[in-house]
XYZ file of C-alpha atoms in Angstrom:
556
model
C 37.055 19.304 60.448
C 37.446 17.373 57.266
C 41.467 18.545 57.536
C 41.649 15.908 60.664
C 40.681 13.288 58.629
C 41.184 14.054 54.741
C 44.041 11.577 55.185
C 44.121 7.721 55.975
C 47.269 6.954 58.284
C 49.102 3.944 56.342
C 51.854 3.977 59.041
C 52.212 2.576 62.301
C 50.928 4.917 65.126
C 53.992 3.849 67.142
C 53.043 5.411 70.743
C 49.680 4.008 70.464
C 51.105 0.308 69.584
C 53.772 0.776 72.656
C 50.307 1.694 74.980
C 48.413 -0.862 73.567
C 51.330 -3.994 74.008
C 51.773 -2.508 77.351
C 48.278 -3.550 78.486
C 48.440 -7.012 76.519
C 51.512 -7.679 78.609
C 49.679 -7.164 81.754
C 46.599 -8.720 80.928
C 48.744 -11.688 79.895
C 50.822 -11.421 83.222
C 47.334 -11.782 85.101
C 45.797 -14.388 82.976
C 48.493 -16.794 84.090
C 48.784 -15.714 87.843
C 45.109 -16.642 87.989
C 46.234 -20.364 88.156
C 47.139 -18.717 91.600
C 44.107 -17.024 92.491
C 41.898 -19.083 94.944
C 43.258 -22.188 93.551
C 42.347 -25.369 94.793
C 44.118 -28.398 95.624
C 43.347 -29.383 91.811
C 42.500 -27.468 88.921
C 42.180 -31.380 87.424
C 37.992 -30.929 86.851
C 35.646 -29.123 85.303
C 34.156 -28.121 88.371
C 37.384 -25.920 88.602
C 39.156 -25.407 85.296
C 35.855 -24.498 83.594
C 33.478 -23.017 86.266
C 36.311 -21.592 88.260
C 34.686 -24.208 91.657
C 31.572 -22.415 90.963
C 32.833 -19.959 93.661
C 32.415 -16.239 92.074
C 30.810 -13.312 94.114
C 28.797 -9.970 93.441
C 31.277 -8.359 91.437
C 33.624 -11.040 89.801
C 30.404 -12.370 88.170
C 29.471 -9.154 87.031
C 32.895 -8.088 85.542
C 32.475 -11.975 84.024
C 29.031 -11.435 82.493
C 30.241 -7.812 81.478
C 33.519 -9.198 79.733
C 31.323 -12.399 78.470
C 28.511 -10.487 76.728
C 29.834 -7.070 75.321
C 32.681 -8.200 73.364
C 35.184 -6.182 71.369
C 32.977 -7.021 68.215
C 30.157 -5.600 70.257
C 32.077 -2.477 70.771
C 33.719 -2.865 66.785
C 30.038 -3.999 65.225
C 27.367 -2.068 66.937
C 28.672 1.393 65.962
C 29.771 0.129 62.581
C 25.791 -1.071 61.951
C 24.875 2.820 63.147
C 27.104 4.424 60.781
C 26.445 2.407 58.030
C 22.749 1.035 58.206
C 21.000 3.578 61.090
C 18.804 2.468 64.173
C 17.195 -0.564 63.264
C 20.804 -2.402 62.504
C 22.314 -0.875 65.181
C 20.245 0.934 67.833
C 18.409 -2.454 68.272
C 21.527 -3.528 70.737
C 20.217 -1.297 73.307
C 16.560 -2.478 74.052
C 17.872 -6.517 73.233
C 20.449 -5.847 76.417
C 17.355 -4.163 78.763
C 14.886 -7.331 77.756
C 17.530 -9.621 78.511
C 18.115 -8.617 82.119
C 15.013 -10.047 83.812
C 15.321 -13.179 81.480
C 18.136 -13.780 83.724
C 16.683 -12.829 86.874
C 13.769 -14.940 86.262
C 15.230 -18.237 84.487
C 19.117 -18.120 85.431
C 18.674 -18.423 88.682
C 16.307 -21.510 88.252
C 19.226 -23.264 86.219
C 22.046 -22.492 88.270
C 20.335 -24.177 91.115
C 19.425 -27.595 89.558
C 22.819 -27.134 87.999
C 24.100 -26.646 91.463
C 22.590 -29.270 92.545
C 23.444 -31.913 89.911
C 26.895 -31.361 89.254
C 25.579 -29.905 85.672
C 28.046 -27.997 83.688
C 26.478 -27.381 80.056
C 23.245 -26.269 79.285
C 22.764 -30.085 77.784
C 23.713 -31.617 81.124
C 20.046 -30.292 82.626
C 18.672 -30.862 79.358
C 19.778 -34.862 79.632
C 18.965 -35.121 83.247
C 15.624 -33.028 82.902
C 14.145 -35.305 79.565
C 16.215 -38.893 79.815
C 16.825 -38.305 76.246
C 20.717 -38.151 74.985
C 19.389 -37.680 71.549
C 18.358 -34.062 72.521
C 20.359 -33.230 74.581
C 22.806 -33.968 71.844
C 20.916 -31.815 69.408
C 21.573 -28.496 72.213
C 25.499 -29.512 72.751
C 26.084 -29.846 68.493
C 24.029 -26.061 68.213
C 25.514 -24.644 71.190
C 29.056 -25.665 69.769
C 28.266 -24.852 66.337
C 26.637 -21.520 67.330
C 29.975 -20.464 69.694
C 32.927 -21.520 67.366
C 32.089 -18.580 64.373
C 31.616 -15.703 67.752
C 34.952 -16.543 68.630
C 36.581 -16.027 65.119
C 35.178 -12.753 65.516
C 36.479 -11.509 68.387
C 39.802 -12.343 66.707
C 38.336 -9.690 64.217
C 38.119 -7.224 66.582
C 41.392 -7.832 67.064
C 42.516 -7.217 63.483
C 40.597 -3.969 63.444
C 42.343 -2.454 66.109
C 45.695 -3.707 64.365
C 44.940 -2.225 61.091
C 44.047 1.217 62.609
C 47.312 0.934 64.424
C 49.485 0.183 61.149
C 50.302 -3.352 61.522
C 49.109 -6.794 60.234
C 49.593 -5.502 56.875
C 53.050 -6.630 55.946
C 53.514 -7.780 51.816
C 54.490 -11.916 53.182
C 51.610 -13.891 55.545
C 54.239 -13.787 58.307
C 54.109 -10.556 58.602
C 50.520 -9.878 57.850
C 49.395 -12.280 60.311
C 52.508 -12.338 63.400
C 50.670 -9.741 65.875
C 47.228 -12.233 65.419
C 49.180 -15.285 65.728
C 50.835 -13.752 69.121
C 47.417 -12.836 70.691
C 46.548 -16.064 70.168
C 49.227 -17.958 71.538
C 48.678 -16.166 74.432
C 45.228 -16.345 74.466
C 45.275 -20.211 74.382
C 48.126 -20.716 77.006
C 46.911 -18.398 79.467
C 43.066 -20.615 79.275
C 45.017 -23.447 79.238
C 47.040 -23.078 82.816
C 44.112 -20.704 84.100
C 40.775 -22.185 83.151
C 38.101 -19.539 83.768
C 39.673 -18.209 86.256
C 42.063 -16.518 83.614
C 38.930 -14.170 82.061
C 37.493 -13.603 85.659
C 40.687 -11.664 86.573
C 40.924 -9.958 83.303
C 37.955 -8.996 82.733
C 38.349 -6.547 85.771
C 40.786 -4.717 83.371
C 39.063 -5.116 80.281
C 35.399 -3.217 81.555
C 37.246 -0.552 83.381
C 39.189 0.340 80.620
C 36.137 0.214 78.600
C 34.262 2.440 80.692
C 36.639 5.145 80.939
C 37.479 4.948 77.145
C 33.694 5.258 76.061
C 32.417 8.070 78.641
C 35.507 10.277 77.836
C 34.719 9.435 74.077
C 31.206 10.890 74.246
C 31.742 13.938 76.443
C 34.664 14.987 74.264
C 33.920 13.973 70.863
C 30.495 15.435 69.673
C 32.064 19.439 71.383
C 34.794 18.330 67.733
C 32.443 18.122 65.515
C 29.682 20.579 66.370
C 27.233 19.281 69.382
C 25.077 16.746 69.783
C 22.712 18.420 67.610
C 25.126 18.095 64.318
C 25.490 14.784 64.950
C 22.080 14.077 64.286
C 21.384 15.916 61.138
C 24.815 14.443 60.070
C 23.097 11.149 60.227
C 19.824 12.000 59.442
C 21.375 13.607 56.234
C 23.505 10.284 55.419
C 20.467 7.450 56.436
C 18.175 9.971 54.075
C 20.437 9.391 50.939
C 19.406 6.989 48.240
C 21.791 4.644 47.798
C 22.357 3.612 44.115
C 22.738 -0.087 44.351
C 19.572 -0.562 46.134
C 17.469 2.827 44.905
C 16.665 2.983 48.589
C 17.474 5.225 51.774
C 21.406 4.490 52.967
C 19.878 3.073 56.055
C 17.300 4.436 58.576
C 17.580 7.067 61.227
C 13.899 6.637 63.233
C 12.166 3.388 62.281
C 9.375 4.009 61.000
C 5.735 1.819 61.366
C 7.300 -0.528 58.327
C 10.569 -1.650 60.756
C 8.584 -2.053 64.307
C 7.878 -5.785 63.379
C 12.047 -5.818 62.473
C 13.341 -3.690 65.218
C 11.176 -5.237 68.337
C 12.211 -8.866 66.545
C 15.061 -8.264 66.440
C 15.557 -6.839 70.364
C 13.346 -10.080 71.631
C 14.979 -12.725 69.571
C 18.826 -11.707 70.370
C 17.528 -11.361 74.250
C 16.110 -14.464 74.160
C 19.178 -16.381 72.041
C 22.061 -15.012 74.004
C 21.454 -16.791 77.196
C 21.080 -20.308 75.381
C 24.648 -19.739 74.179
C 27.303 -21.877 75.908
C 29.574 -19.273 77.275
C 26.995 -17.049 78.919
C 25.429 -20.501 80.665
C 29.158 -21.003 82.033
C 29.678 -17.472 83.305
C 26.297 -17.956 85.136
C 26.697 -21.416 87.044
C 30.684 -19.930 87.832
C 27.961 -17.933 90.504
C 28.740 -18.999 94.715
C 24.905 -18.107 94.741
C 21.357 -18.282 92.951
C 21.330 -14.679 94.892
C 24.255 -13.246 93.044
C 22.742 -14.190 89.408
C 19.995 -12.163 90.694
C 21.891 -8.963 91.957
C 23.591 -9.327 88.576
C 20.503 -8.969 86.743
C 20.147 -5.845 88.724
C 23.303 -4.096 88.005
C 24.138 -5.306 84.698
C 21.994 -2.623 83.252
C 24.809 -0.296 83.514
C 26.768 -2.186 81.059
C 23.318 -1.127 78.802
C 23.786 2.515 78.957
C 27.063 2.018 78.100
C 26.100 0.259 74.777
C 23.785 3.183 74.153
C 26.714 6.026 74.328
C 28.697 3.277 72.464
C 26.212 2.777 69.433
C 25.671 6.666 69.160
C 29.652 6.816 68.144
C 28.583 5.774 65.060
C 26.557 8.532 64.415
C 29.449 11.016 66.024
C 31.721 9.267 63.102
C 29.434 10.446 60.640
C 29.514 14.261 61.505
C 33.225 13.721 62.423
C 33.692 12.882 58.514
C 35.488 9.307 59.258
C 37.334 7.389 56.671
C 37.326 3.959 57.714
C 39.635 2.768 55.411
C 41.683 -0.765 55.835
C 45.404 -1.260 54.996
C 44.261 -3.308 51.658
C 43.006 0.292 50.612
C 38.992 -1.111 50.994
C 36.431 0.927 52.966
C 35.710 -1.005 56.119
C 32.725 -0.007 58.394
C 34.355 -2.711 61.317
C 37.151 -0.162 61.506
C 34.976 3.138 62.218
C 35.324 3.402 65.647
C 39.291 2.592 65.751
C 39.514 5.301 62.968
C 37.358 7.440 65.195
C 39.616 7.369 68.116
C 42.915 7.835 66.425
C 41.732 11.057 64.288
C 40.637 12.573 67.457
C 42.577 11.631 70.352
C 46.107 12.141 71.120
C 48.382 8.875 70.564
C 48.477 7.627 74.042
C 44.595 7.598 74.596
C 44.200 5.886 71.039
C 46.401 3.299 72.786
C 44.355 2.810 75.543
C 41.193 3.011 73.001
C 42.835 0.332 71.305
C 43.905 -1.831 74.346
C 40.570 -1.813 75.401
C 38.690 -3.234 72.506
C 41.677 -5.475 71.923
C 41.204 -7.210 75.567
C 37.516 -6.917 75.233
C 38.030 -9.627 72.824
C 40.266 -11.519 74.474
C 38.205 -12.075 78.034
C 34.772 -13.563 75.736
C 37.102 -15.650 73.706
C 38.396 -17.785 76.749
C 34.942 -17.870 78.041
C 33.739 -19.139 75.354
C 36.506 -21.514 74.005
C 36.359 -22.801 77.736
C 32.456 -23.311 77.338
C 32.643 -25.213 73.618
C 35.223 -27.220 75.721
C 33.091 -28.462 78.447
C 30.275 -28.855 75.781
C 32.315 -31.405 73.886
C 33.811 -32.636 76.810
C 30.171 -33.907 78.521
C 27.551 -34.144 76.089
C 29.736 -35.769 73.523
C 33.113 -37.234 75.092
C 31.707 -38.440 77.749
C 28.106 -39.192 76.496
C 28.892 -41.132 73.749
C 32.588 -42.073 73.689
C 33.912 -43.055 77.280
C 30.563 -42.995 79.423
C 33.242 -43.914 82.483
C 35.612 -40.899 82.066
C 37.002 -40.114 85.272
C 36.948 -35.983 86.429
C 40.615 -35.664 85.442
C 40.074 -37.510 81.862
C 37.603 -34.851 81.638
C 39.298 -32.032 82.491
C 42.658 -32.873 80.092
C 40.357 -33.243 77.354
C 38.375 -30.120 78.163
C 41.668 -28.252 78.007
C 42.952 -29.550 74.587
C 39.463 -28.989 73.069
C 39.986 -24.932 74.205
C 42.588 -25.046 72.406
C 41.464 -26.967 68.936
C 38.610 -23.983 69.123
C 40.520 -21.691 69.226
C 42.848 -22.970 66.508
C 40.190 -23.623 64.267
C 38.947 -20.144 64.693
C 42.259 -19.005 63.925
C 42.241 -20.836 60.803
C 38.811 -19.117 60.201
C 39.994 -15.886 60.039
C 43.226 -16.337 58.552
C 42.006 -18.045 55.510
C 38.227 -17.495 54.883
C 36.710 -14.055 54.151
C 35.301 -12.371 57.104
C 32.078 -12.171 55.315
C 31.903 -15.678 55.805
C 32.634 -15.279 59.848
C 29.656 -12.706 60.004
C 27.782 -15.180 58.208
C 27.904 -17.884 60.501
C 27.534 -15.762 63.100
C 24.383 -14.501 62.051
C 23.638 -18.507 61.172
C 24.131 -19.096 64.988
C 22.066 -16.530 66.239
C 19.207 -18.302 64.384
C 20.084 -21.853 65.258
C 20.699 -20.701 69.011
C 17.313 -19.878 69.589
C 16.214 -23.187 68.394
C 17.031 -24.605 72.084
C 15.605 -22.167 74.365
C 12.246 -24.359 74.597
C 14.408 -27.541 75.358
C 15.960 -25.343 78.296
C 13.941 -22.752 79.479
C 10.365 -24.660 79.226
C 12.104 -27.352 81.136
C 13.236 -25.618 83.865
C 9.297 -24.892 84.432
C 7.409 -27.832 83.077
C 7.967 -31.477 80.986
C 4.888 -30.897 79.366
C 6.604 -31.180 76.099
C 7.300 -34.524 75.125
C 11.530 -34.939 74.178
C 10.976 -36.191 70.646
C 8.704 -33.313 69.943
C 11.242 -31.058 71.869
C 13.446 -32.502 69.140
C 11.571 -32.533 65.723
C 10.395 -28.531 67.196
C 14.380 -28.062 67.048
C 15.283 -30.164 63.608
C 11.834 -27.889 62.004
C 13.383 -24.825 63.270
C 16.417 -25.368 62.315
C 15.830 -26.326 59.241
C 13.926 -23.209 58.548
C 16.066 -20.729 59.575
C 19.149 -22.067 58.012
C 17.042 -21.854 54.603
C 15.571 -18.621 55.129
C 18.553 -16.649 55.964
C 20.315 -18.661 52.980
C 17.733 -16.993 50.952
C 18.074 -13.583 51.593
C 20.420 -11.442 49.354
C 22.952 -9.428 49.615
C 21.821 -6.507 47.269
C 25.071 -5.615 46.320
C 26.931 -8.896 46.101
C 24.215 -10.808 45.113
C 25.759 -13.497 47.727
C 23.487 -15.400 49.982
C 23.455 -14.477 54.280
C 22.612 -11.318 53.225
C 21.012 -10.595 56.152
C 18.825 -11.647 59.549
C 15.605 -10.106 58.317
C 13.017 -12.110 55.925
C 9.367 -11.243 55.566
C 7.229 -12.826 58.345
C 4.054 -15.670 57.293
C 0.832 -14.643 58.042
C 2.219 -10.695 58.265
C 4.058 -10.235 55.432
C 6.743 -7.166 57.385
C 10.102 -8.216 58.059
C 10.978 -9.789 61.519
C 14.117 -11.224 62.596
C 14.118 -15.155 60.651
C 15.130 -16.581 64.384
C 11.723 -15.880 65.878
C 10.009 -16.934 62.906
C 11.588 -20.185 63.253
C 11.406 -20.227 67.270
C 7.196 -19.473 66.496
C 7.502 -22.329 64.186
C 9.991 -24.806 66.222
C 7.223 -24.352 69.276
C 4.201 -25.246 67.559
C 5.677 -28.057 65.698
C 7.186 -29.269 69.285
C 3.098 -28.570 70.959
C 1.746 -30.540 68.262
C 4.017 -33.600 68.474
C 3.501 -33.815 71.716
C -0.323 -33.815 71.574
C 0.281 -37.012 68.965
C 3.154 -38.606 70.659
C 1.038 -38.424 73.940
C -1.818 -39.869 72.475
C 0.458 -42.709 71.350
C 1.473 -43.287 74.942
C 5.264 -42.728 73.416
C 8.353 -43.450 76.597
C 8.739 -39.929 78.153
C 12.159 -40.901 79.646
C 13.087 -40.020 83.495
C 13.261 -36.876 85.038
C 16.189 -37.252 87.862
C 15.418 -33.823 88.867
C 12.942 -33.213 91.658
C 10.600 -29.503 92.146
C 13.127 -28.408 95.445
C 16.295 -28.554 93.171
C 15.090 -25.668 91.401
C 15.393 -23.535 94.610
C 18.494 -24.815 95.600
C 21.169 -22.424 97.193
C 24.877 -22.226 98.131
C 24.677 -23.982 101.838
C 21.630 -25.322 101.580
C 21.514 -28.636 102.914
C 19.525 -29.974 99.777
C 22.210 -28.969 98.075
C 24.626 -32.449 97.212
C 25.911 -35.409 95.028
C 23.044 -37.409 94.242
C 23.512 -41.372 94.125
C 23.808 -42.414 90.877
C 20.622 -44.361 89.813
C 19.868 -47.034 87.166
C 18.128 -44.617 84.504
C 21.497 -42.427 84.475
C 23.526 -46.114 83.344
C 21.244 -46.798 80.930
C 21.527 -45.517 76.794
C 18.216 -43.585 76.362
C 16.956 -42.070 73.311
C-alpha cells in the first residue's frame, strides 16, 4: 500500500482541476440565477436580500442549515484533528452536532417567532427589543461580528487545501500563487451581492448532495484498500499510542480515557451551545416560512450527524492508508489529509468531484455568513447608532457593501497572515460566542436578569476566556492559542475554557442582578409580549407593531 502513496504529486492533477472548475461554473451559474428564484418585486431590504422574505420550506432550510453548519473546514478540520490528535480533538464533532439538535427544537423556534413577529433580523435585534438596552445589545452584534469574520477566512482555507492537493496556488510570483483564490472570491462576493441569501439556498442543494455521495462512497470503498475496518483501528491505535518527542506524551488519544471526560463532554456541550449564538446560523433559521419547519429541521438534521461520524473516521482510514499530507511549500499539513486521501485512492475524475465538493462546501457558509456579519453591522450598529432613520433600502445597499468588505477583509486574512493565526481566532470566537447565549436564550424565557448584569456577565466572560486561551501553549511552538482546553477551578481536569467562562459569565450576571435589583436600577422596556413567542406564519398575531415612544428613545 505504501507504493500508492510513497510519492507526493507536485503537479497539477489536470482531469481532477477540469471536474472540479466544471462544478464551480455551475454553482456560480446558479448563484446568480437565484436573483430569479422567487424574487420579489424588490430585493431592496433585508427582509429579502438577507433572509431571502423569510419564505424557505422543509427542505430549502434544511439544505441551508446543512450548507450553513458543516462547512468545507468541517469536512477539511475534523478528520485532520482524528489523524493527528485522536477522539477527543476530533471525535468530539459527533456528540456536539446530536446535543445541538434539540437546542434548536426547543429555543429556535421561540426566536424565530418573536423575530417573526418584530421584524427582527440579528440575534441583537430581540436582544434590544427584549432588554431596552442598546449597550448590550451592542456587546452581542460586536461578538457575533467579531466571532464570524475569522470562520469565514477559513472556509477560504478549505479552499486552498483542495487547490494545493490539486497542484495549483503554488506558482513562484503572488499572482500566481494566489489567482485561483482571488477568482473564488470574486465570484463568491458578486454572486451574494446580486443574490442575497437566496444565492447559498440554491447552492447549497448542490453542495450536500455532492457531499453525501462523495463521503458514503469514500467509506464503503476506502477501508476494503487498506485492510478492513479492523486495520484501521490498530493503525490508529498504534499511531495515538506513540510518544511523541516534543511533548514526552502519547501522539494523541484513541479512547478517552476517565482524565479527558471533563474535556471531551466540554467540549461537545460548549460548541452545541456556541454555534447557534453565531450570526449566520440565527439567519439561516429566521429565513424559515414557519416556527414548524425549524422544528422538522431539528428532526432531520441528524442525518447530516452520521455523516460527520463516517467523515471524522477518514482520518483514521488515512492513517492505515499511509497518507502524506504534504503542501506545495514542501511542509507536512494535517488540513490537507483528506484531499491527499482522495487523490491517492480514487481515480482522477472522482478526486474532482471530492474536490468540488469540499470546495463549494465552503463557498455556501461563506455567503451565509458574510450576509449575516452584514445585517449585523447593518442594524445593531448602522442603524443603531449612526442613522437611527435609515430607510429599508439605505439598509439594504449598505448591507450589501458590508458582504463584501467581509469578505475582503477575510481575503486579506488569509493572503497575508499565517493560518495559524486564522485557527486562532477562530478558536478565540468559539469562546467569546458563548459569552451571549444568556443575553439570548435566557431572554427568550425570562427577564429575570437585569441588562447591566447581562452585560458585566458578558465583559467577565469575555475577559476570561480571551486570557485563558492566550495562556495556553503551544508545546511545540511555544506560541500562545495553543489550544481550547485549560484546567477547570474548583476541578482541576481540563474542560473546554468557553464553559468555564460561560459558568463564570452566569454567576457574575445572577449576582449583579441580585445587587442591581436591590438598588432599584432602570430595567428598560420589554416591547415584546408572552404570545409573540408562539407566533406562526398566518397567524393573525403575527404583524408590524406601531412604533412606540421607548423604541425613539437612546437607552442604555
Amino acid at each position: 500500500m505504501s507504493s500508492l502513496v510513497a510519492e507526493t504529486n507536485t503537479g497539477v492533477n489536470g482531469i481532477a482541476l477540469v471536474v472540479l472548475i466544471f462544478f464551480f461554473v455551475v454553482v456560480a451559474a446558479a448563484g446568480f440565477w437565484a436573483a430569479r428564484w422567487r424574487r420579489p418585486a424588490s430585493m431592496e431590504s433585508l427582509e429579502e436580500w438577507g433572509l431571502g422574505g423569510r419564505s424557505f420550506g422543509t427542505w430549502v432550510t434544511w439544505f441551508l442549515l446543512g450548507g450553513d453548519l458543516y462547512t468545507a473546514y468541517t469536512f477539511v478540520a475534523v478528520p485532520a484533528a482524528m489523524f493527528s490528535a485522536g477522539a477527543v480533538s476530533g471525535f468530539f464533532a459527533v456528540p456536539y452536532t446530536i446535543v445541538l439538535y434539540p437546542i434548536i427544537f426547543i429555543f429556535m423556534s421561540r426566536l424565530w417567532s418573536v423575530s417573526h413577529r418584530h421584524g427582527y433580523v440579528t440575534p441583537a435585534d430581540f436582544v434590544n427589543g427584549r432588554s431596552g438596552s442598546r449597550g448590550l445589545s451592542l456587546a452581542v452584534a460586536v461578538t457575533g461580528f467579531l466571532a464570524t469574520m475569522p470562520y469565514i477566512a477559513l472556509q477560504l482555507i478549505g479552499i486552498q487545501a483542495v487547490l494545493e492537493v490539486v497542484g495549483i496556488g503554488g506558482g513562484g510570483n503572488w499572482l500566481a500563487k494566489d489567482a485561483p483564490l482571488f477568482i473564488a472570491f470574486l465570484v463568491l462576493a458578486l454572486y451574494t451581492y446580486t443574490s442575497g441569501l437566496r444565492a447559498p439556498a440554491i447552492i447549497a442543494f448542490v453542495k450536500d448532495i455532492l457531499i453525501y455521495l462523495v463521503i458514503l462512497v469514500a467509506v464503503v470503498y476506502l477501508p476494503s484498500k487498506v485492510g478492513g475496518w479492523s486495520h484501521v483501528f490498530d493503525a490508529a491505535q498504534g499511531k495515538m499510542q506513540k510518544v511523541n518527542p516534543a511533548t514526552n506524551k502519547p501522539a494523541g488519544v484513541f479512547i478517552p480515557g476517565s482524565g479527558q471526560y471533563w474535556a471531551y463532554a466540554t467540549l461537545a456541550l460548549g460548541s452545541a451551545m456556541a454555534l447557534f449564538m453565531y450570526p449566520h446560523s440565527i439567519t439561516a433559521t429566521l429565513s424559515a416560512k414557519s416556527r414548524n419547519t425549524i422544528r422538522k429541521n431539528a428532526s432531520i438534521l441528524p442525518a447530516y450527524s452520521f455523516l460527520l461520524g463516517l467523515l471524522a473516521l477518514l482520518g483514521w482510514v488515512a492513517i492505515a492508508a499511509g497518507t502524506k499530507p504534504v503542501g506545495l511549500d514542501g511542509k507536512a499539513n494535517p488540513q490537507l489529509v483528506v484531499p491527499q486521501l482522495f487523490e491517492d485512492f480514487f481515480p482522477s475524475w472522482f478526486a474532482g468531484v471530492a474536490f468540488a465538493a469540499i470546495a463549494i462546501g465552503a463557498l455556501v457558509p461563506a455567503a451565509i455568513m458574510s450576509i449575516a456579519a452584514a445585517n449585523t453591522f447593518t442594524r445593531n450598529i448602522y442603524r443603531a447608532w449612526l442613522k437611527p432613520d435609515a430607510t429599508m433600502e439605505q439598509e439594504a445597499q449598505v448591507s450589501k457593501v458590508t458582504s463584501l468588505v467581509v469578505k475582503a477583509f477575510a481575503l486579506l486574512f488569509v493572503l497575508t497572515l499565517d493560518k495559524q493565526n486564522a485557527i486562532n481566532f477562530q478558536l478565540l470566537g468559539g469562546i467569546w460566542i458563548l459569552q451571549t447565549f444568556p443575553s439570548v436564550v435566557f431572554y427568550l424565557y425570562t427577564r429575570w436578569f437585569h441588562r447591566w448584569g447581562l452585560l458585566l456577565g458578558w465583559a467577565v466572560g469575555m475577559v476570561y476566556g480571551t486570557v485563558s486561551a492566550y495562556n495556553v501553549v503551544n508545546p511545540v511552538t511555544k506560541a500562545p492559542f495553543g489550544g481550547s482546553l485549560s484546567a477547570i477551578p474548583g476541578i482541576g481536569d481540563l474542560g473546554y475554557i468557553a464553559v468555564t467562562a460561560f459558568v463564570i459569565n452566569v454567576v457574575v450576571a445572577a449576582v449583579a442582578t441580585l445587587v442591581l435589583r436591590a438598588l432599584k436600577a432602570d430595567e428598560g422596556v420589554d416591547e415584546t409580549i408572552p404570545a409573540d413567542y408562539f407566533a406562526d406564519e398566518g397567524d393573525p398575531r403575527v404583524q408590524k407593531l406601531p412604533a412606540m415612544p421607548h423604541e425613539t428613545t437612546p437607552s442604555a
